Coordinates of C-alpha atoms and ligand atoms in Angstrom, one line a residue:
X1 CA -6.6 1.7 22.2
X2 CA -3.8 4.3 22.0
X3 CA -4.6 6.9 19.7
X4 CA -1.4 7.0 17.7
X5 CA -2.2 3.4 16.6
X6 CA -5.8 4.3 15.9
X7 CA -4.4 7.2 13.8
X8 CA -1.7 5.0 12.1
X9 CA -4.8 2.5 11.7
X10 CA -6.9 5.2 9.7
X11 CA -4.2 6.3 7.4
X12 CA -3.6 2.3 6.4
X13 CA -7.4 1.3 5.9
X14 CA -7.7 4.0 3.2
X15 CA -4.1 2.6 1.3
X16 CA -4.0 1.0 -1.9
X17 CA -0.1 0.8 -2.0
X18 CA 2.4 0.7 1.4
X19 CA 5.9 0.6 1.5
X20 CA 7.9 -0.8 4.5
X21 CA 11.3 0.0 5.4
X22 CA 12.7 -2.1 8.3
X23 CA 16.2 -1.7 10.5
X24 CA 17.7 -3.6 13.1
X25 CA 15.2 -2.4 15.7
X26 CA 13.0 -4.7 14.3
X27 CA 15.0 -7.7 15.2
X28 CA 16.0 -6.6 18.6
X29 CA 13.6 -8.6 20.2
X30 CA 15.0 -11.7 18.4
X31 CA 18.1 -11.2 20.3
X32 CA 20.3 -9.7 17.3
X33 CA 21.8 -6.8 18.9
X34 CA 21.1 -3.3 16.5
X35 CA 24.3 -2.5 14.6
X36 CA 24.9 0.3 16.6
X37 CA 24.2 -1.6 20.3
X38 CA 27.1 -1.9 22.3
X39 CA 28.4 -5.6 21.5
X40 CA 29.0 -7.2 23.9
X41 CA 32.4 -10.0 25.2
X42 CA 35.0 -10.2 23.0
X43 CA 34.3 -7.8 20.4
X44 CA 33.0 -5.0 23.2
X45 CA 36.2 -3.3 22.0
X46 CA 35.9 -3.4 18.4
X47 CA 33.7 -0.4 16.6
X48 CA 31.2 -1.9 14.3
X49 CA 31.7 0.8 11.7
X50 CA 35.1 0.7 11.2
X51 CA 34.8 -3.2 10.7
X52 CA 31.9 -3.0 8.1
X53 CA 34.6 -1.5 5.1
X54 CA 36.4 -2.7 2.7
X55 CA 39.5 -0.7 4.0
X56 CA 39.2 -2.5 7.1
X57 CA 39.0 -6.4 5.4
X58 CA 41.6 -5.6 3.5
X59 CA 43.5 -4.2 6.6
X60 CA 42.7 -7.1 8.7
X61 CA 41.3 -10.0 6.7
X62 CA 40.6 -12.2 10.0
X63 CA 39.2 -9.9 11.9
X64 CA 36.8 -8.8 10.1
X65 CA 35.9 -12.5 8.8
X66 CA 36.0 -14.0 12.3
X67 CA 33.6 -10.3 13.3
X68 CA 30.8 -11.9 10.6
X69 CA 31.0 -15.2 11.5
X70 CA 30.2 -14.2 15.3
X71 CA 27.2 -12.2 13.8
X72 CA 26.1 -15.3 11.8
X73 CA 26.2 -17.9 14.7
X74 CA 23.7 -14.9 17.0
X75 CA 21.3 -14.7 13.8
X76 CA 21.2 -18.4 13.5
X77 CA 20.1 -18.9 16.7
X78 CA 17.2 -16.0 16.3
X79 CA 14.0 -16.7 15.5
X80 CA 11.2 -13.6 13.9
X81 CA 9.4 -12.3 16.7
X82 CA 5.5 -11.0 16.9
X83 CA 6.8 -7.6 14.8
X84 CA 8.1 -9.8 12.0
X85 CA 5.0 -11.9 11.9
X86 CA 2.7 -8.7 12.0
X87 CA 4.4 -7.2 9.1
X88 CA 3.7 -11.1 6.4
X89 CA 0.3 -10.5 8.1
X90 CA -0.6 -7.1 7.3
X91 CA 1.2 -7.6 3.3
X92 CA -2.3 -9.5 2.7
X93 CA -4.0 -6.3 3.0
X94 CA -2.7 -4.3 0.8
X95 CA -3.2 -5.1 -3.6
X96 CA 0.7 -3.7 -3.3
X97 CA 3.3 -4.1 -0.7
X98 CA 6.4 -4.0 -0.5
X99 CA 8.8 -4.7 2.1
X100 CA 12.5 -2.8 1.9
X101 CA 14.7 -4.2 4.7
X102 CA 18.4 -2.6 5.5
X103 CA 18.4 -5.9 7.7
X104 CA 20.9 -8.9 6.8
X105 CA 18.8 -11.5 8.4
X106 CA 16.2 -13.4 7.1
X107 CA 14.2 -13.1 9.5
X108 CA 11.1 -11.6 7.6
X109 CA 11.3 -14.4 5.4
X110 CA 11.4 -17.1 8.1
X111 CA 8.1 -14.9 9.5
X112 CA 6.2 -15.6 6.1
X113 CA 7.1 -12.7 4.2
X114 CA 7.7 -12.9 0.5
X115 CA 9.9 -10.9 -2.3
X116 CA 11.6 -8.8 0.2
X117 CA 13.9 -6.4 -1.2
X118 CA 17.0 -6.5 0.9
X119 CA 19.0 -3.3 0.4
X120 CA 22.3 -4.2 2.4
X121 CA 22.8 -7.7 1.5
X122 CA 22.5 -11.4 2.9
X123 CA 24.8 -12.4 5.7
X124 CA 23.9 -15.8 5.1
X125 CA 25.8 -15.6 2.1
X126 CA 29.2 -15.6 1.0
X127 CA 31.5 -14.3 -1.9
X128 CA 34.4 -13.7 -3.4
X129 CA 36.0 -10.0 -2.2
X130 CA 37.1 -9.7 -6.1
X131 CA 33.9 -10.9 -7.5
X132 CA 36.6 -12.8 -9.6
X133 CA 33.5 -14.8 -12.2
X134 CA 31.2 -11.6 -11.5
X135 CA 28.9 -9.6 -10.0
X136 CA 28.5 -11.0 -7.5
X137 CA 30.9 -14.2 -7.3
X138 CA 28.6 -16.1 -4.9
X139 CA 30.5 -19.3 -3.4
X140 CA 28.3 -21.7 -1.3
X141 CA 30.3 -21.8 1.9
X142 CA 28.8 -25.6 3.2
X143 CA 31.4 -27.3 0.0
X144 CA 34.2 -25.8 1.2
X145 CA 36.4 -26.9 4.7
X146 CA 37.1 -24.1 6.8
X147 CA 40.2 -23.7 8.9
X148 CA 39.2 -21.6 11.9
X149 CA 42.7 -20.4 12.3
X150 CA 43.3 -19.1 8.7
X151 CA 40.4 -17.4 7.6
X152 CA 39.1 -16.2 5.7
X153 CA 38.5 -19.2 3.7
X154 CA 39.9 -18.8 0.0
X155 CA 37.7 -18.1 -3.2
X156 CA 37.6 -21.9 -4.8
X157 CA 37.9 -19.9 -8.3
X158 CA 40.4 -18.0 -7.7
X159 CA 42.2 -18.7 -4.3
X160 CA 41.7 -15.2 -2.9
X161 CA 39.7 -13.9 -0.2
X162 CA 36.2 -15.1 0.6
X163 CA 34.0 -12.4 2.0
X164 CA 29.7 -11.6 3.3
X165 CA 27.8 -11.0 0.7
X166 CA 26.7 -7.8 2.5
X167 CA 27.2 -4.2 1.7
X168 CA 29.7 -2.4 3.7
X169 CA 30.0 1.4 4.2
X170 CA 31.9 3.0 0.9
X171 CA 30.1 0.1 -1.4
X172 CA 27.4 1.0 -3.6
X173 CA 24.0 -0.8 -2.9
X174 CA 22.9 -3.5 -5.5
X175 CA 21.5 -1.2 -8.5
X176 CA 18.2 -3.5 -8.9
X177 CA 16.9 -3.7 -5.3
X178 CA 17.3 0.6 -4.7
X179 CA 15.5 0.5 -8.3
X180 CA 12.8 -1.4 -6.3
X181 CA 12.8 0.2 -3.5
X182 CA 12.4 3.9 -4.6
X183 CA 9.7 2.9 -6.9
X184 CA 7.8 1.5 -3.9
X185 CA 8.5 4.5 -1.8
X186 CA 7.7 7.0 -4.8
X187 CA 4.3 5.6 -5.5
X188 CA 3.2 4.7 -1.9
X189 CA 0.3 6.0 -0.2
X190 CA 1.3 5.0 3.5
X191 CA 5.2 4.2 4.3
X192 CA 6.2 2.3 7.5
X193 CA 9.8 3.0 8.8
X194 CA 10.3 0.4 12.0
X195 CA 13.4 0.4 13.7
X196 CA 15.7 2.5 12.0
X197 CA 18.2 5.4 13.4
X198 CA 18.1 7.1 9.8
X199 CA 21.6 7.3 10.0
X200 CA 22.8 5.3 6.6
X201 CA 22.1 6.4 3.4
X202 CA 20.5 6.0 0.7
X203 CA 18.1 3.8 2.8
X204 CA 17.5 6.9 4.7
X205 CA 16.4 9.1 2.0
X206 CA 13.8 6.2 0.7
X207 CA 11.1 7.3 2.8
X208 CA 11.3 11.3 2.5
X209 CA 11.9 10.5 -0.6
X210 CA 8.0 9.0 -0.4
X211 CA 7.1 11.8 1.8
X212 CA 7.1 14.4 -0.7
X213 CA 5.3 13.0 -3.6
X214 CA 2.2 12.2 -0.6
X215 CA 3.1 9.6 1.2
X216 CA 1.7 9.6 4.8
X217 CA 5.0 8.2 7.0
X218 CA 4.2 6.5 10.5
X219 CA 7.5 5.5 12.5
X220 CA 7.3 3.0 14.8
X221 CA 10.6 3.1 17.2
X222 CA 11.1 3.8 21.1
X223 CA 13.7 6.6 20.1
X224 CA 14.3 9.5 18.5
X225 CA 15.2 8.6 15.0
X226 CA 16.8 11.0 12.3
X227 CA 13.0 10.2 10.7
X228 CA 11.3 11.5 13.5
X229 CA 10.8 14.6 12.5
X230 CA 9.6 13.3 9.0
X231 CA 6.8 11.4 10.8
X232 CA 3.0 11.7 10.1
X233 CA 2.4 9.3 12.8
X234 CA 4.6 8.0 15.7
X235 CA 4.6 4.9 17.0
X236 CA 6.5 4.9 20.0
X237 CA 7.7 1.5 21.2
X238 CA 9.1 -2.0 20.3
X239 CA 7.9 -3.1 17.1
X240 CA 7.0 -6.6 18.7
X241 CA 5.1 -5.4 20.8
X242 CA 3.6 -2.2 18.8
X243 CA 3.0 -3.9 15.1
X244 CA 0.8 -6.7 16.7
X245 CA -1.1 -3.8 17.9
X246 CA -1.6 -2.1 14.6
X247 CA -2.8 -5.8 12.9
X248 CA -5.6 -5.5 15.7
X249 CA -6.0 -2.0 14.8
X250 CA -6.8 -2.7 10.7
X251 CA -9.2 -5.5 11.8
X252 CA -11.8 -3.3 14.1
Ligands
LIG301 N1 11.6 -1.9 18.0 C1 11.8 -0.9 17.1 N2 12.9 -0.2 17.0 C2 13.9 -0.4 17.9 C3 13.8 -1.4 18.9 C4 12.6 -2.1 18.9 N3 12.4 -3.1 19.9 N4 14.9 -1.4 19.6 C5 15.7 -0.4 19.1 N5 15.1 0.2 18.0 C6 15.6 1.3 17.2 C7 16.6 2.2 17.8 O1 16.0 3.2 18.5 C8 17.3 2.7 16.5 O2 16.7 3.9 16.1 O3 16.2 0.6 16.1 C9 17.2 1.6 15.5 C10 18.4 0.8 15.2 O4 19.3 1.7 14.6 P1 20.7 1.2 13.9 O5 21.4 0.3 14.9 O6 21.4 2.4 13.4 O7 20.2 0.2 12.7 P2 19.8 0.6 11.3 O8 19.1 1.9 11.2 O9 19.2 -0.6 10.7 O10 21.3 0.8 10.6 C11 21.3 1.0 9.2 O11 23.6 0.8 9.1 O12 25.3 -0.1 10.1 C12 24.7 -0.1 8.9 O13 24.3 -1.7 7.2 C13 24.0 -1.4 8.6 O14 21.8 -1.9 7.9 C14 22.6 -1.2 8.8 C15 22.5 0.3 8.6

């Protein structure tokens, strides 16, 4: 057995509490391309970042509507691979666990886990861009008839724009799931960060954050990640493949 994993191993069999924070690595092998993948046909051209803002909704409406709904149809047709089913596994283990996701798939859930804290938002969901009856307005997009060639669809409270309930760069992240995040991190003994670039904060700053009040960190990603150098423990590899490995790991 690779000795990374058996050091990774170690650090988990003595943890009371573990923290998980997930990124789109870790649905990569479900065929949902990483944010920051080159996409691929018709929106090769477009940059992903300067779609995810409100600036650039309110600039083009359509676009970035259409953009979402492209996204939904790829994660609808995904299904949780070994690394998701690893990670409900291994939250049996543990008397505390908690799994912090920047994903907007629910592709943990759909693998078994439970009470996962989803930092950036559900793209299976849908709003209003004003939040017009409150924080957040959510609107259940199968009792409403969409025309494909005006989108997107209007708010049925107050006739303005529908929008993903997901968190776009320049938004705030929803107050109650950082909250539960940071405690997690704060008070873990052993975070896991899989398939994030480190790039986007806060998310980013959850796990140093753990770091420094004693948290051992193991990474598990087949790149350099802005994390990296944070790491106790490096996993390099595809989750799918590596998590799995880790599972087996805990059980010798
Ligand atoms: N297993 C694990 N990690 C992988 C795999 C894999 N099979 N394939 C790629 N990766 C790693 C990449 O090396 C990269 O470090 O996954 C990471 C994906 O990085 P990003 O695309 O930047 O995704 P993420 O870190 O989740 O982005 C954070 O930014 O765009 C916003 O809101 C969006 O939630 C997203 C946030």
């Amino acid at each position: 057995m690779d000795e990374a994993i058996i050091q990774a191993a170690a650090h988990l069999k003595t943890a009371q509490k573990v923290a998980v924070l997930t990124g789109a690595g870790v649905s990569k092998e479900s065929g949902v391309p990483t944010f920051r993948d080159a996409m691929e046909g018709l929106w090769a051209k477009f940059d992903p970042q300067e779609l995810a803002t409100p600036m650039a909704f309110k600039k083009n409406p359509k676009l970035v509507w259409d953009w979402y709904q492209y996204r939904r149809d790829l994660v609808k047709r995904a299904a949780p691979n070994p690394g998701h089913f690893a990670l409900a596994h291994l939250a049996k283990r543990f008397p505390v666990f908690t799994l912090i996701t920047q994903n907007v798939d629910d592709l943990h859930e759909q693998a078994g886990s439970t009470d996962v804290v989803h930092l950036h938002g559900n793209l299976a969901q849908t709003k209003c861009f004003f939040d017009c009856q409150g924080y957040p307005t959510l609107v259940d997009l199968t009792t409403i008839q969409i025309d494909p060639d005006n989108t997107p669809p209007p708010c049925p409270h107050c006739g303005r724009w529908l929008r993903p309930n997901v968190v776009w760069f320049h938004e705030i992240l929803p107050q109650h799931e950082l909250n539960l995040a940071a405690t997690a991190c704060e008070t873990a003994d052993v975070i896991l960060v899989i398939g994030t670039s480190g790039l986007v904060e806060p998310a980013a700053s959850l796990p140093k954050l753990g770091k420094l009040k004693g948290a051992k960190l193991i990474e598990v990603n087949p790149d350099y990640s802005m994390l990296t150098r944070h790491a106790d423990v490096k996993l390099e590899g595809a989750s799918g493949v590596l998590l799995p490995q880790l599972v087996e790991a805990l059980d010798v």
